[in-house]
Amino acid sequence: MKYILQKLGFYLVAFWAALTVNFFLPRLLPGNPVDIMLAKLAQRGPVTPEAREAVELLLGTNTEAPLIVQYGQYLGKLFTLDLGTSVAFFPASVTDIIAQTLPWTIGLIGVATVISFILGVTLGMLAGWKRGSWLDNLIPVTTMLQSVPYFWLALILLFVLGGMWDLFPLNGGYNVYETSPGWNLEFIGSVIYYGTLPALTIVISSVGGWMLGMRNMMVSTLSDDYILTAEAKGLRPVRIMTTYAARNAVLPSVAGFAISLGFVVAGSIVTEAVFSYPGIGSALLNAVGSNDYSLMQGLFLVITLSVLGANLLVDLLYSFIDPRTRARS
């Protein structure tokens, strides 16, 4: 119980620090959303002070007040889940934008991350168990693919599988001409079809890291004394590989997987930009380009919550997988 309370206290402090950084970081950028909106209005005629005040009230941005006052207002609105109005997608609210884009990113990046982790850890376990096999010799190829610039790999797959062979669509999240969003097989099938190529890009670029890490940990674990003892007892090789070696070798990968899961919400900005995928990454690019404080803060808040939540969950899970962590605390 003490271990859990310590972890909860640490993450609460980390969350408050992240909220503070989330507030001040966008305000260090040049310009502000009120001026951007007024510049658009100025194209239609002169802007009065009353108009500026109305825009500030609409966007929930009091740029004339001291920062400490704005900070207090910002924290107060968070407790009421009022994230403000988006400039980039005006007049939509930030909450609506997040609700629309978040499922796309979680569906694509989340599924691709889980697939790459399971595939990489499984292949890495087999490669470490059978050192010198063809699978072990395949690891340098997978790590080379991981070092290839992400956008370059995406463009190659897009050109070959989407352009030359016409196996997958070039952009979008679903067929907007033939299907409409809803829980029906036609729409779900279209989403899977359109998301296959972006997901394939993520899996190819990330599976090599999981394979290499798991393979090296397996090689290190197989040299421990308890593995030799298990072999001397006459246990089956499959049981030694999975129950004894892989269970201990996978611990560092689990910690890395927690971080990856946390950043699933952040999405892969490059992937969503290349494939014009309607996720969090695309919304974040639009928010930065428009100096949209409210949308940036809302997206960063969701990303922060996901990262901290995933790490807290794995910290607690880690204590059950490896009881030595509770003893050290």
Tab-separated table of C-alpha atoms in Angstrom:
chain	number	residue	atom	x	y	z
A	1	MET	CA	0.000	0.000	0.000
A	2	LYS	CA	2.863	2.362	0.819
A	3	TYR	CA	4.379	1.697	-2.608
A	4	ILE	CA	1.080	2.570	-4.332
A	5	LEU	CA	0.651	5.794	-2.325
A	6	GLN	CA	4.214	6.853	-3.162
A	7	LYS	CA	3.578	6.313	-6.836
A	8	LEU	CA	0.264	8.184	-6.760
A	9	GLY	CA	1.876	11.141	-4.973
A	10	PHE	CA	4.718	11.289	-7.472
A	11	TYR	CA	2.377	11.250	-10.457
A	12	LEU	CA	0.116	13.915	-8.961
A	13	VAL	CA	3.098	16.249	-8.637
A	14	ALA	CA	4.207	15.349	-12.167
A	15	PHE	CA	0.698	16.073	-13.449
A	16	TRP	CA	0.641	19.524	-11.819
A	17	ALA	CA	4.075	20.309	-13.292
A	18	ALA	CA	2.875	19.198	-16.722
A	19	LEU	CA	-0.212	21.418	-16.439
A	20	THR	CA	2.000	24.388	-15.587
A	21	VAL	CA	4.301	23.765	-18.541
A	22	ASN	CA	1.230	23.224	-20.713
A	23	PHE	CA	-0.004	26.700	-19.766
A	24	PHE	CA	3.219	28.665	-20.222
A	25	LEU	CA	4.728	26.916	-23.270
A	26	PRO	CA	2.193	28.085	-25.908
A	27	ARG	CA	2.428	31.640	-24.540
A	28	LEU	CA	6.136	31.723	-25.292
A	29	LEU	CA	5.292	31.478	-28.993
A	30	PRO	CA	5.031	34.755	-30.938
A	31	GLY	CA	1.536	36.114	-31.475
A	32	ASN	CA	-1.721	35.014	-29.867
A	33	PRO	CA	-5.043	33.581	-31.082
A	34	VAL	CA	-6.925	36.837	-30.472
A	35	ASP	CA	-4.668	38.762	-32.854
A	36	ILE	CA	-5.023	36.017	-35.456
A	37	MET	CA	-8.804	36.148	-35.270
A	38	LEU	CA	-8.797	39.968	-35.359
A	39	ALA	CA	-6.521	39.911	-38.414
A	40	LYS	CA	-9.121	37.825	-40.205
A	41	LEU	CA	-11.893	40.204	-39.128
A	42	ALA	CA	-9.825	43.233	-40.180
A	43	GLN	CA	-9.996	42.058	-43.783
A	44	ARG	CA	-13.705	42.908	-43.727
A	45	GLY	CA	-13.378	46.268	-42.005
A	46	PRO	CA	-11.961	48.125	-38.962
A	47	VAL	CA	-11.921	46.292	-35.638
A	48	THR	CA	-13.150	48.150	-32.559
A	49	PRO	CA	-12.007	47.588	-28.951
A	50	GLU	CA	-15.439	46.126	-28.260
A	51	ALA	CA	-14.848	43.571	-31.006
A	52	ARG	CA	-11.528	42.588	-29.435
A	53	GLU	CA	-13.177	42.130	-26.049
A	54	ALA	CA	-15.902	40.015	-27.636
A	55	VAL	CA	-13.306	37.784	-29.356
A	56	GLU	CA	-11.414	37.349	-26.077
A	57	LEU	CA	-14.600	36.325	-24.293
A	58	LEU	CA	-15.466	33.953	-27.131
A	59	LEU	CA	-12.052	32.269	-27.143
A	60	GLY	CA	-11.675	32.390	-23.371
A	61	THR	CA	-8.313	34.174	-23.689
A	62	ASN	CA	-7.768	37.262	-21.562
A	63	THR	CA	-4.456	38.434	-23.026
A	64	GLU	CA	-4.540	41.763	-21.154
A	65	ALA	CA	-4.588	40.146	-17.703
A	66	PRO	CA	-1.361	39.200	-15.853
A	67	LEU	CA	-0.085	35.693	-16.458
A	68	ILE	CA	-0.786	34.612	-12.894
A	69	VAL	CA	-4.450	35.606	-13.347
A	70	GLN	CA	-4.622	33.752	-16.650
A	71	TYR	CA	-3.034	30.739	-14.953
A	72	GLY	CA	-5.696	30.737	-12.242
A	73	GLN	CA	-8.454	31.027	-14.840
A	74	TYR	CA	-6.857	28.187	-16.810
A	75	LEU	CA	-6.832	25.832	-13.794
A	76	GLY	CA	-10.386	26.804	-12.902
A	77	LYS	CA	-11.675	25.947	-16.359
A	78	LEU	CA	-9.915	22.589	-16.313
A	79	PHE	CA	-11.997	21.488	-13.333
A	80	THR	CA	-15.154	22.259	-15.335
A	81	LEU	CA	-13.729	20.545	-18.460
A	82	ASP	CA	-13.983	23.829	-20.355
A	83	LEU	CA	-11.085	23.713	-22.799
A	84	GLY	CA	-12.158	26.759	-24.780
A	85	THR	CA	-12.913	27.400	-28.446
A	86	SER	CA	-10.572	26.431	-31.269
A	87	VAL	CA	-9.230	29.075	-33.625
A	88	ALA	CA	-8.038	26.598	-36.241
A	89	PHE	CA	-11.487	24.940	-36.394
A	90	PHE	CA	-13.603	27.925	-35.326
A	91	PRO	CA	-16.336	27.900	-34.065
A	92	ALA	CA	-15.909	24.281	-32.872
A	93	SER	CA	-14.911	23.745	-29.250
A	94	VAL	CA	-11.636	22.073	-28.296
A	95	THR	CA	-13.555	19.261	-26.602
A	96	ASP	CA	-15.407	18.497	-29.834
A	97	ILE	CA	-12.171	18.465	-31.881
A	98	ILE	CA	-10.509	16.075	-29.438
A	99	ALA	CA	-13.585	13.843	-29.373
A	100	GLN	CA	-13.574	13.666	-33.185
A	101	THR	CA	-9.856	13.029	-33.721
A	102	LEU	CA	-8.898	10.938	-30.686
A	103	PRO	CA	-10.657	7.696	-31.729
A	104	TRP	CA	-8.898	7.764	-35.115
A	105	THR	CA	-5.458	8.073	-33.535
A	106	ILE	CA	-6.086	5.471	-30.841
A	107	GLY	CA	-7.462	3.052	-33.405
A	108	LEU	CA	-4.558	3.434	-35.819
A	109	ILE	CA	-1.496	4.115	-33.644
A	110	GLY	CA	-2.724	2.000	-30.738
A	111	VAL	CA	-3.393	-1.146	-32.745
A	112	ALA	CA	-0.158	-0.732	-34.737
A	113	THR	CA	1.870	-0.247	-31.536
A	114	VAL	CA	0.396	-3.347	-29.893
A	115	ILE	CA	0.974	-5.439	-33.032
A	116	SER	CA	4.593	-4.280	-33.385
A	117	PHE	CA	5.269	-4.948	-29.688
A	118	ILE	CA	3.794	-8.465	-29.686
A	119	LEU	CA	5.440	-9.335	-32.995
A	120	GLY	CA	8.814	-7.855	-32.029
A	121	VAL	CA	8.932	-9.452	-28.562
A	122	THR	CA	7.891	-12.857	-29.909
A	123	LEU	CA	10.420	-12.831	-32.741
A	124	GLY	CA	13.105	-11.451	-30.424
A	125	MET	CA	12.441	-14.244	-27.937
A	126	LEU	CA	12.814	-16.888	-30.659
A	127	ALA	CA	15.922	-15.198	-32.075
A	128	GLY	CA	17.568	-15.111	-28.639
A	129	TRP	CA	16.649	-18.724	-27.968
A	130	LYS	CA	17.970	-19.896	-31.340
A	131	ARG	CA	21.104	-17.785	-31.732
A	132	GLY	CA	22.673	-17.959	-35.161
A	133	SER	CA	19.434	-18.994	-36.878
A	134	TRP	CA	17.986	-17.236	-39.923
A	135	LEU	CA	15.656	-15.297	-37.648
A	136	ASP	CA	18.603	-14.057	-35.604
A	137	ASN	CA	20.368	-12.973	-38.781
A	138	LEU	CA	17.238	-11.068	-39.842
A	139	ILE	CA	17.542	-8.587	-36.955
A	140	PRO	CA	20.102	-6.301	-38.700
A	141	VAL	CA	17.616	-5.883	-41.566
A	142	THR	CA	14.781	-4.893	-39.213
A	143	THR	CA	16.984	-2.454	-37.300
A	144	MET	CA	18.054	-0.919	-40.619
A	145	LEU	CA	14.393	-0.309	-41.457
A	146	GLN	CA	14.003	1.344	-38.061
A	147	SER	CA	16.819	3.780	-38.855
A	148	VAL	CA	15.239	4.817	-42.163
A	149	PRO	CA	13.634	8.288	-41.909
A	150	TYR	CA	10.006	7.780	-40.994
A	151	PHE	CA	8.486	10.008	-43.653
A	152	TRP	CA	10.718	8.427	-46.325
A	153	LEU	CA	9.502	4.918	-45.476
A	154	ALA	CA	5.910	6.138	-45.508
A	155	LEU	CA	6.362	7.769	-48.914
A	156	ILE	CA	7.952	4.610	-50.357
A	157	LEU	CA	5.091	2.391	-49.154
A	158	LEU	CA	2.611	4.966	-50.387
A	159	PHE	CA	4.236	5.042	-53.821
A	160	VAL	CA	4.641	1.260	-54.190
A	161	LEU	CA	1.508	-0.141	-52.519
A	162	GLY	CA	-0.790	2.798	-53.159
A	163	GLY	CA	0.499	4.145	-56.480
A	164	MET	CA	2.233	1.439	-58.514
A	165	TRP	CA	0.165	-1.569	-57.389
A	166	ASP	CA	-2.963	0.330	-56.283
A	167	LEU	CA	-3.554	-2.003	-53.339
A	168	PHE	CA	-4.446	0.674	-50.789
A	169	PRO	CA	-5.900	4.201	-50.907
A	170	LEU	CA	-3.489	7.132	-50.893
A	171	ASN	CA	-5.083	9.246	-48.169
A	172	GLY	CA	-8.004	9.686	-45.798
A	173	GLY	CA	-9.519	7.645	-43.005
A	174	TYR	CA	-12.415	6.047	-44.884
A	175	ASN	CA	-14.302	6.226	-48.172
A	176	VAL	CA	-16.294	9.439	-47.772
A	177	TYR	CA	-18.193	8.866	-51.038
A	178	GLU	CA	-19.570	5.389	-50.401
A	179	THR	CA	-19.825	5.095	-46.617
A	180	SER	CA	-20.998	7.222	-43.711
A	181	PRO	CA	-19.645	7.048	-40.125
A	182	GLY	CA	-21.444	4.577	-37.912
A	183	TRP	CA	-21.207	1.197	-36.247
A	184	ASN	CA	-21.817	-0.863	-39.365
A	185	LEU	CA	-19.678	-3.413	-41.175
A	186	GLU	CA	-19.327	-1.288	-44.292
A	187	PHE	CA	-17.848	1.683	-42.437
A	188	ILE	CA	-15.622	-0.459	-40.162
A	189	GLY	CA	-14.292	-2.335	-43.191
A	190	SER	CA	-13.532	0.943	-44.942
A	191	VAL	CA	-11.671	2.265	-41.876
A	192	ILE	CA	-9.577	-0.909	-41.670
A	193	TYR	CA	-8.822	-0.773	-45.394
A	194	TYR	CA	-7.750	2.872	-45.287
A	195	GLY	CA	-5.738	2.380	-42.089
A	196	THR	CA	-3.807	-0.708	-43.217
A	197	LEU	CA	-1.042	1.160	-45.052
A	198	PRO	CA	-0.351	3.720	-42.272
A	199	ALA	CA	-0.387	0.906	-39.693
A	200	LEU	CA	1.998	-1.158	-41.828
A	201	THR	CA	4.395	1.790	-41.898
A	202	ILE	CA	4.380	2.014	-38.095
A	203	VAL	CA	4.858	-1.738	-37.622
A	204	ILE	CA	7.759	-1.981	-40.083
A	205	SER	CA	9.569	0.996	-38.574
A	206	SER	CA	9.191	-0.065	-34.930
A	207	VAL	CA	9.278	-3.879	-34.838
A	208	GLY	CA	13.076	-3.962	-35.196
A	209	GLY	CA	13.651	-2.137	-31.904
A	210	TRP	CA	11.471	-4.558	-29.958
A	211	MET	CA	13.180	-7.535	-31.615
A	212	LEU	CA	16.691	-6.315	-30.862
A	213	GLY	CA	15.942	-5.405	-27.254
A	214	MET	CA	14.188	-8.703	-26.499
A	215	ARG	CA	16.842	-10.749	-28.276
A	216	ASN	CA	19.685	-9.171	-26.273
A	217	MET	CA	17.846	-9.615	-22.978
A	218	MET	CA	17.129	-13.259	-23.832
A	219	VAL	CA	20.819	-13.905	-24.523
A	220	SER	CA	21.729	-12.292	-21.195
A	221	THR	CA	19.032	-14.166	-19.266
A	222	LEU	CA	19.941	-17.564	-20.729
A	223	SER	CA	23.396	-17.303	-19.122
A	224	ASP	CA	21.944	-17.034	-15.593
A	225	ASP	CA	22.257	-19.883	-13.120
A	226	TYR	CA	18.526	-20.515	-12.681
A	227	ILE	CA	18.256	-21.356	-16.397
A	228	LEU	CA	20.987	-23.978	-15.974
A	229	THR	CA	19.147	-25.321	-12.927
A	230	ALA	CA	15.897	-25.567	-14.892
A	231	GLU	CA	17.692	-27.474	-17.656
A	232	ALA	CA	19.250	-29.822	-15.064
A	233	LYS	CA	15.777	-30.587	-13.705
A	234	GLY	CA	14.809	-31.847	-17.137
A	235	LEU	CA	12.117	-29.254	-17.827
A	236	ARG	CA	10.838	-28.971	-21.366
A	237	PRO	CA	12.693	-26.434	-23.548
A	238	VAL	CA	9.457	-24.582	-24.369
A	239	ARG	CA	8.708	-24.097	-20.678
A	240	ILE	CA	12.241	-22.886	-19.966
A	241	MET	CA	12.049	-20.435	-22.865
A	242	THR	CA	8.665	-18.951	-21.956
A	243	THR	CA	8.270	-19.319	-18.177
A	244	TYR	CA	11.858	-18.822	-17.047
A	245	ALA	CA	13.799	-16.924	-19.702
A	246	ALA	CA	11.196	-14.819	-21.538
A	247	ARG	CA	9.311	-13.778	-18.394
A	248	ASN	CA	12.419	-12.106	-16.978
A	249	ALA	CA	13.812	-10.883	-20.291
A	250	VAL	CA	10.603	-9.064	-21.208
A	251	LEU	CA	10.622	-6.729	-18.159
A	252	PRO	CA	12.613	-3.887	-19.819
A	253	SER	CA	10.396	-4.178	-22.904
A	254	VAL	CA	7.278	-3.824	-20.749
A	255	ALA	CA	8.598	-0.535	-19.379
A	256	GLY	CA	9.322	0.692	-22.903
A	257	PHE	CA	5.907	-0.464	-24.040
A	258	ALA	CA	4.287	1.685	-21.346
A	259	ILE	CA	5.949	4.785	-22.738
A	260	SER	CA	4.885	3.808	-26.252
A	261	LEU	CA	1.287	3.314	-25.143
A	262	GLY	CA	1.294	6.700	-23.470
A	263	PHE	CA	2.392	8.391	-26.660
A	264	VAL	CA	-0.263	6.576	-28.699
A	265	VAL	CA	-2.596	9.491	-27.989
A	266	ALA	CA	0.006	11.901	-29.337
A	267	GLY	CA	-0.218	9.990	-32.568
A	268	SER	CA	2.389	9.831	-35.257
A	269	ILE	CA	2.357	13.332	-36.700
A	270	VAL	CA	4.466	12.319	-39.690
A	271	THR	CA	2.260	9.340	-40.521
A	272	GLU	CA	-0.951	11.328	-40.261
A	273	ALA	CA	0.539	14.150	-42.339
A	274	VAL	CA	1.773	11.857	-45.124
A	275	PHE	CA	-1.450	9.850	-45.321
A	276	SER	CA	-3.762	12.823	-44.548
A	277	TYR	CA	-5.188	10.788	-41.679
A	278	PRO	CA	-7.792	12.609	-39.528
A	279	GLY	CA	-6.161	12.099	-36.133
A	280	ILE	CA	-4.644	14.009	-33.233
A	281	GLY	CA	-1.400	14.609	-35.147
A	282	SER	CA	-3.153	16.493	-37.939
A	283	ALA	CA	-5.117	18.579	-35.427
A	284	LEU	CA	-1.906	19.413	-33.566
A	285	LEU	CA	-0.229	20.614	-36.768
A	286	ASN	CA	-3.185	22.890	-37.503
A	287	ALA	CA	-3.159	24.195	-33.934
A	288	VAL	CA	0.543	25.091	-34.057
A	289	GLY	CA	0.171	26.748	-37.444
A	290	SER	CA	-2.720	28.885	-36.178
A	291	ASN	CA	-1.236	29.664	-32.741
A	292	ASP	CA	-4.350	28.066	-31.327
A	293	TYR	CA	-3.609	28.187	-27.583
A	294	SER	CA	-6.799	26.442	-26.543
A	295	LEU	CA	-6.443	23.519	-28.934
A	296	MET	CA	-2.722	23.088	-28.212
A	297	GLN	CA	-3.365	23.090	-24.479
A	298	GLY	CA	-6.239	20.643	-24.851
A	299	LEU	CA	-4.186	18.246	-26.971
A	300	PHE	CA	-1.141	18.500	-24.701
A	301	LEU	CA	-3.390	17.866	-21.710
A	302	VAL	CA	-4.768	14.667	-23.233
A	303	ILE	CA	-1.251	13.554	-24.206
A	304	THR	CA	0.041	14.276	-20.694
A	305	LEU	CA	-2.788	12.336	-19.076
A	306	SER	CA	-2.214	9.357	-21.365
A	307	VAL	CA	1.550	9.255	-20.764
A	308	LEU	CA	1.271	9.618	-16.986
A	309	GLY	CA	-1.629	7.175	-16.814
A	310	ALA	CA	0.162	4.537	-18.885
A	311	ASN	CA	3.351	4.859	-16.825
A	312	LEU	CA	1.428	4.678	-13.543
A	313	LEU	CA	-0.431	1.589	-14.710
A	314	VAL	CA	2.768	-0.164	-15.738
A	315	ASP	CA	4.559	0.874	-12.537
A	316	LEU	CA	1.811	-0.808	-10.563
A	317	LEU	CA	1.779	-3.802	-12.912
A	318	TYR	CA	5.570	-4.000	-12.753
A	319	SER	CA	5.396	-4.423	-8.973
A	320	PHE	CA	3.363	-7.592	-9.455
A	321	ILE	CA	5.516	-8.931	-12.303
A	322	ASP	CA	8.745	-8.244	-10.399
A	323	PRO	CA	8.140	-8.115	-6.587
A	324	ARG	CA	11.727	-6.896	-6.087
A	325	THR	CA	10.604	-3.390	-7.057
A	326	ARG	CA	8.293	-3.258	-3.995
A	327	ALA	CA	11.079	-4.451	-1.762
A	328	ARG	CA	13.468	-1.732	-2.986
A	329	SER	CA	10.864	0.965	-2.379
